[in-house]
Short mmCIF file of C-alpha atoms in Angstrom, two decimals:
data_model
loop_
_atom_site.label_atom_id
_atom_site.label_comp_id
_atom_site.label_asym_id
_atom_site.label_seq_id
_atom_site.Cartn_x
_atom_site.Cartn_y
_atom_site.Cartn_z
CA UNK A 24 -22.27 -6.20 48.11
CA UNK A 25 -26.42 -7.02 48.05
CA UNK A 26 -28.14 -4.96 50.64
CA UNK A 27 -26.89 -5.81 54.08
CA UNK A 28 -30.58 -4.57 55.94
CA UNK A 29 -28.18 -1.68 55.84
CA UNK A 30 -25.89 -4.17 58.33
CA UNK A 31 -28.03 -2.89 61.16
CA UNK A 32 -25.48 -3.64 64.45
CA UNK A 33 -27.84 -5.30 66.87
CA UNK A 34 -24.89 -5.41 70.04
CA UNK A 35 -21.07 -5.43 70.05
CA UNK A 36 -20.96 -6.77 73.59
CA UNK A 37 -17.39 -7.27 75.15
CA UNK A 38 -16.24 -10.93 75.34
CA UNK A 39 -14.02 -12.97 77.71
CA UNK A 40 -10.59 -12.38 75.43
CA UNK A 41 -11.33 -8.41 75.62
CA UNK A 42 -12.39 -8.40 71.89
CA UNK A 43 -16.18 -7.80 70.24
CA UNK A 44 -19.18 -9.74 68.98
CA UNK A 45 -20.65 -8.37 67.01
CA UNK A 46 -24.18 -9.68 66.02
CA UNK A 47 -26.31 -8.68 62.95
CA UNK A 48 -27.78 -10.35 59.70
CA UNK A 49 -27.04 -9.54 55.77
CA UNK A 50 -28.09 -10.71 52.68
CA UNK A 51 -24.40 -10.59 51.08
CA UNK A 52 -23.86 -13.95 52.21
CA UNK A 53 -25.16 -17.25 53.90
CA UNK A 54 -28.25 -19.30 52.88
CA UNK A 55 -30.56 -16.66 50.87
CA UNK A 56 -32.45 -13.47 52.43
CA UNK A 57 -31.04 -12.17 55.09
CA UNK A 58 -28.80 -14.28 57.47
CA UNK A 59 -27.60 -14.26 60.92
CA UNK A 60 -24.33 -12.81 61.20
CA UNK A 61 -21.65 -12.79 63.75
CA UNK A 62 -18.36 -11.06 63.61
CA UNK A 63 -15.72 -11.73 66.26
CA UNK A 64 -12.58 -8.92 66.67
CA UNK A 65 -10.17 -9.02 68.85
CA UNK A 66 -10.25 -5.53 71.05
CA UNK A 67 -8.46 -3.58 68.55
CA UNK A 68 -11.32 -4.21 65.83
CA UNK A 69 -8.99 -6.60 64.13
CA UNK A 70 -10.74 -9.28 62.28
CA UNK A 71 -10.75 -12.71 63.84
CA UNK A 72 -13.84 -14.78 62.05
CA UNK A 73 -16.89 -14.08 60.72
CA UNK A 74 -20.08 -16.47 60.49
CA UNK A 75 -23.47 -16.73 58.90
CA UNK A 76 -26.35 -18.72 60.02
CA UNK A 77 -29.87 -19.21 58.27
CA UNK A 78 -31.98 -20.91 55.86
CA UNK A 79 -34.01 -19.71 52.26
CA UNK A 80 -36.07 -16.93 53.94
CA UNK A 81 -35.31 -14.27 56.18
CA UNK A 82 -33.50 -14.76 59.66
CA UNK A 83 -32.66 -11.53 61.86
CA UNK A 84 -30.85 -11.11 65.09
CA UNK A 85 -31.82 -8.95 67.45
CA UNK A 86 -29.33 -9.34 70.66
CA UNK A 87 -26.47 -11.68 71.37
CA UNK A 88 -23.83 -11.78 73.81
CA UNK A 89 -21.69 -14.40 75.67
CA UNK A 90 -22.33 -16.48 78.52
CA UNK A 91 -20.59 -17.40 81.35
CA UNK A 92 -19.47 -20.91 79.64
CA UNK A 93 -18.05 -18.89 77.54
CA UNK A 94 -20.37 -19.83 74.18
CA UNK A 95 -22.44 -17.35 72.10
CA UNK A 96 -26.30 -16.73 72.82
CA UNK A 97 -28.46 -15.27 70.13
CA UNK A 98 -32.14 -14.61 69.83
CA UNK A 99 -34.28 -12.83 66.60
CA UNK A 100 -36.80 -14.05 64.32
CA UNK A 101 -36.98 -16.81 61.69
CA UNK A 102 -38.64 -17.11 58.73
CA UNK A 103 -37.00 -20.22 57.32
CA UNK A 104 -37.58 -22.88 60.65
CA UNK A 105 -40.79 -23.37 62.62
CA UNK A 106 -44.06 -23.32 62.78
CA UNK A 107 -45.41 -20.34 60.20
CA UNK A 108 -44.49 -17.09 59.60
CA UNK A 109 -41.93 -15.38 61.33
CA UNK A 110 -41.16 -17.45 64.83
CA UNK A 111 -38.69 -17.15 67.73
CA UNK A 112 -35.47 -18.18 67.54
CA UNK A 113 -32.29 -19.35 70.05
CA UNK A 114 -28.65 -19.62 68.36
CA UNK A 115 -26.14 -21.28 71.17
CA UNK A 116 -22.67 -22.14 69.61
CA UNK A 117 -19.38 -22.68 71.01
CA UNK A 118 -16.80 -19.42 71.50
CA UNK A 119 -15.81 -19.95 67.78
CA UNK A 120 -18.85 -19.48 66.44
CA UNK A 121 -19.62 -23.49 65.79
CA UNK A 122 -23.32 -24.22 65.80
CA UNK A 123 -24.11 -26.73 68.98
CA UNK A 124 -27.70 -25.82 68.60
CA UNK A 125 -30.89 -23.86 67.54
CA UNK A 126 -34.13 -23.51 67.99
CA UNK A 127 -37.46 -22.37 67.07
CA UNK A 128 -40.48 -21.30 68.86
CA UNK A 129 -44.22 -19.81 68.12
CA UNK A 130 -47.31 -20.43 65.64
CA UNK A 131 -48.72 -19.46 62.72
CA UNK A 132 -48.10 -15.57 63.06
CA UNK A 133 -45.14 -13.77 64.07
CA UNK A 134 -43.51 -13.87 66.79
CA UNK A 135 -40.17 -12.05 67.16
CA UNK A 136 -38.05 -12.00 69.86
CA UNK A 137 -36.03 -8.56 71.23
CA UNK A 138 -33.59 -10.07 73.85
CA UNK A 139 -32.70 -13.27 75.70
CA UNK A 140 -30.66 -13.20 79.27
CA UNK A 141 -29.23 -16.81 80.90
CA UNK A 142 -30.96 -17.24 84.12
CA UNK A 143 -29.39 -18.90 87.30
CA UNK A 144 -30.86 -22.78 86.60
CA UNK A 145 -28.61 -22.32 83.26
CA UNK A 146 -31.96 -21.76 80.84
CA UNK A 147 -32.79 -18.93 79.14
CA UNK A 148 -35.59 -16.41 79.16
CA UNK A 149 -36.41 -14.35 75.69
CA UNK A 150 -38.80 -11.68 75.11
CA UNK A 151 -40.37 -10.52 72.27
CA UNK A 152 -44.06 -10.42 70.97
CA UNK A 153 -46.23 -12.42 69.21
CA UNK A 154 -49.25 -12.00 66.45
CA UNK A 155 -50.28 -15.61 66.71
CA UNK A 156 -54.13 -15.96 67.54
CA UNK A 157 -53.32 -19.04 70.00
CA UNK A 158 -50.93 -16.80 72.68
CA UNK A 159 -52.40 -13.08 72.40
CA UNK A 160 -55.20 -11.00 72.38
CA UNK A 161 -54.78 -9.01 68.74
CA UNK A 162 -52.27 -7.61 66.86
CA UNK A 163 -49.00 -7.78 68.57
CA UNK A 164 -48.95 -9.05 72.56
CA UNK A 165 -45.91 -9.14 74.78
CA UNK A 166 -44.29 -12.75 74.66
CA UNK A 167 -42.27 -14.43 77.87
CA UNK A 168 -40.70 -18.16 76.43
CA UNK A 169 -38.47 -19.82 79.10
CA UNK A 170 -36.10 -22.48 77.98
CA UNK A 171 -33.75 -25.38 80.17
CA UNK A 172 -30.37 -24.90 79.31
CA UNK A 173 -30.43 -26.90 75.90
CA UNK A 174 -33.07 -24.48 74.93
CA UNK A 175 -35.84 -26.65 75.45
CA UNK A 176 -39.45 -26.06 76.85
CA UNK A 177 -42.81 -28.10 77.61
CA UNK A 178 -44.09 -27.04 74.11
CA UNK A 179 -44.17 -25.15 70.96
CA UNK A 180 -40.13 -26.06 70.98
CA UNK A 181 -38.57 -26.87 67.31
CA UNK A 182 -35.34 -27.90 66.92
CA UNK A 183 -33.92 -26.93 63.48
CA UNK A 184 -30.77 -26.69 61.44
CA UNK A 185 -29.48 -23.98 60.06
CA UNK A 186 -26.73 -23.67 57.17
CA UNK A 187 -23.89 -21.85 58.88
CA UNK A 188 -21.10 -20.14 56.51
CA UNK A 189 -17.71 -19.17 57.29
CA UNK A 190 -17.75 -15.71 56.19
CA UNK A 191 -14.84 -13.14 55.19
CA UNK A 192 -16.54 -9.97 54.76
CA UNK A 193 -14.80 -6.63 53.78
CA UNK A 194 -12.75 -5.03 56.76
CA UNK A 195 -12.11 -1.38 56.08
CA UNK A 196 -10.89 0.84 58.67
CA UNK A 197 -12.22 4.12 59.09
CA UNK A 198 -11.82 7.53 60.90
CA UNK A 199 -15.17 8.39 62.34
CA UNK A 200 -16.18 12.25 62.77
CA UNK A 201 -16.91 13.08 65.88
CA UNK A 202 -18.76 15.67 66.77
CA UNK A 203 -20.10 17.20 69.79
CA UNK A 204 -23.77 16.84 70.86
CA UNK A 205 -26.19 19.73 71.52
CA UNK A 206 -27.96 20.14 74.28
CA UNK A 207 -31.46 18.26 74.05
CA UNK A 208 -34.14 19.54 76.11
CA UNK A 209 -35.56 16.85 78.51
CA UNK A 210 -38.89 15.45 77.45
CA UNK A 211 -42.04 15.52 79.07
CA UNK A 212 -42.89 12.31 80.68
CA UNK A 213 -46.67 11.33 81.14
CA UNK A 214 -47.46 8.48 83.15
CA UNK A 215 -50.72 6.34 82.68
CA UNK A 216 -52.12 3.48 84.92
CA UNK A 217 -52.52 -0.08 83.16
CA UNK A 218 -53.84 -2.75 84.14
CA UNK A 219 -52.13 -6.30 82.76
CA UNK A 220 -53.79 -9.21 82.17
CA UNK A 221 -52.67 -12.41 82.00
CA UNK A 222 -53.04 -15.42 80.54
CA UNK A 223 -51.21 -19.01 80.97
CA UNK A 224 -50.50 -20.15 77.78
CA UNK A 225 -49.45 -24.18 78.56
CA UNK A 226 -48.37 -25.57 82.12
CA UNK A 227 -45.24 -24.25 83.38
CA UNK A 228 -44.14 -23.08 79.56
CA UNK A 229 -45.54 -19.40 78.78
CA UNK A 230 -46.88 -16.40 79.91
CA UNK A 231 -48.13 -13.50 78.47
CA UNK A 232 -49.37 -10.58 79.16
CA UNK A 233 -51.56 -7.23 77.64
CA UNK A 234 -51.23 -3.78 78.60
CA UNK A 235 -53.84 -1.54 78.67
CA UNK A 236 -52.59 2.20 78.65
#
């Protein structure tokens, strides 16, 4: 196989059927680079499908999880779609893994999102940060984007389509040692003040904020 990113496992998150998703990206197969890769098992680990979703460049997930329609949520960065660099992205498909939509998000820098969560209007909030001159201060500021429920917003919003591969990667079942942990001391904890700042990015589209420690 070509290297996998080492098949980093982003989240294995129980679905609805009692089985896993599991949500990473490799470069063994899809579109070129690294792609976006989902897994689906049933709760015994068996096999059920496996997809890849992506473009030429690089595309990584970074959490993913099912919603209470029961379709598939994922959120990472993109280096194929958008507007420059590295942006945003939002990967909705159905419970089989078939694309219904994604999306793109940021500037000229990077922006890469760390986690998305369905909110009560059915839209989405991700968070992430962001390099891009236009949203931060400098080097890397905290990034709020929230979305309607078709994973739209007031700006910076691009819809894009990615190649999406049925997969069959290797399944090879294993017998993991286990070993028990050693006592780890507990840390010590300091606590500084901070003071945020923050700054309104476009009407009723972004926030986002800088932390001073």
């Amino acid at each position: 196989a070509a290297d996998d990113g080492t098949w980093w496992i982003v989240r294995a998150p129980v679905t609805n059927d009692g089985g896993y998703l599991i949500s990473s990206y490799t470069a063994s197969y899809g579109a070129g680079s690294n792609d976006i890769l989902f897994i689906k098992t049933d709760s015994a680990g068996n096999l059920q499908w496996a997809k890849t979703y992506g473009g030429p460049g690089d595309e990584q997930s970074r959490f993913s999880y099912q919603v209470k329609s029961g379709n598939l949520v994922s959120t990472g960065y993109t280096a194929s779609f958008g507007a420059g660099g590295r942006d945003y992205y939002l990967l909705y498909t159905d419970s089989a893994g078939n694309l219904l939509w994604f999306r793109t998000y940021g500037s000229t820098g990077d922006e890469k999102s760390m986690g998305v969560q369905e909110v009560s209007d059915g839209g989405f909030v991700m968070c992430g940060n962001t390099s891009s001159a236009p949203f931060g201060a400098n080097n890397y500021d905290i990034y709020f984007i929230k979305t309607d429920s078709a994973g739209s917003t007031t700006c910076y919003s691009n819809p894009a389509t990615p190649t999406v591969n049925n997969v069959t990667p290797s399944v090879i079942s294993i017998t993991p040692t286990v070993t028990s942990p050693t006592a780890v001391a507990s840390p010590a904890i300091s606590v500084g003040n901070y003071s945020p700042t923050l700054n309104r990015l476009c009407i009723q589209c972004y926030f986002e904020a800088k932390y001073t420690y």
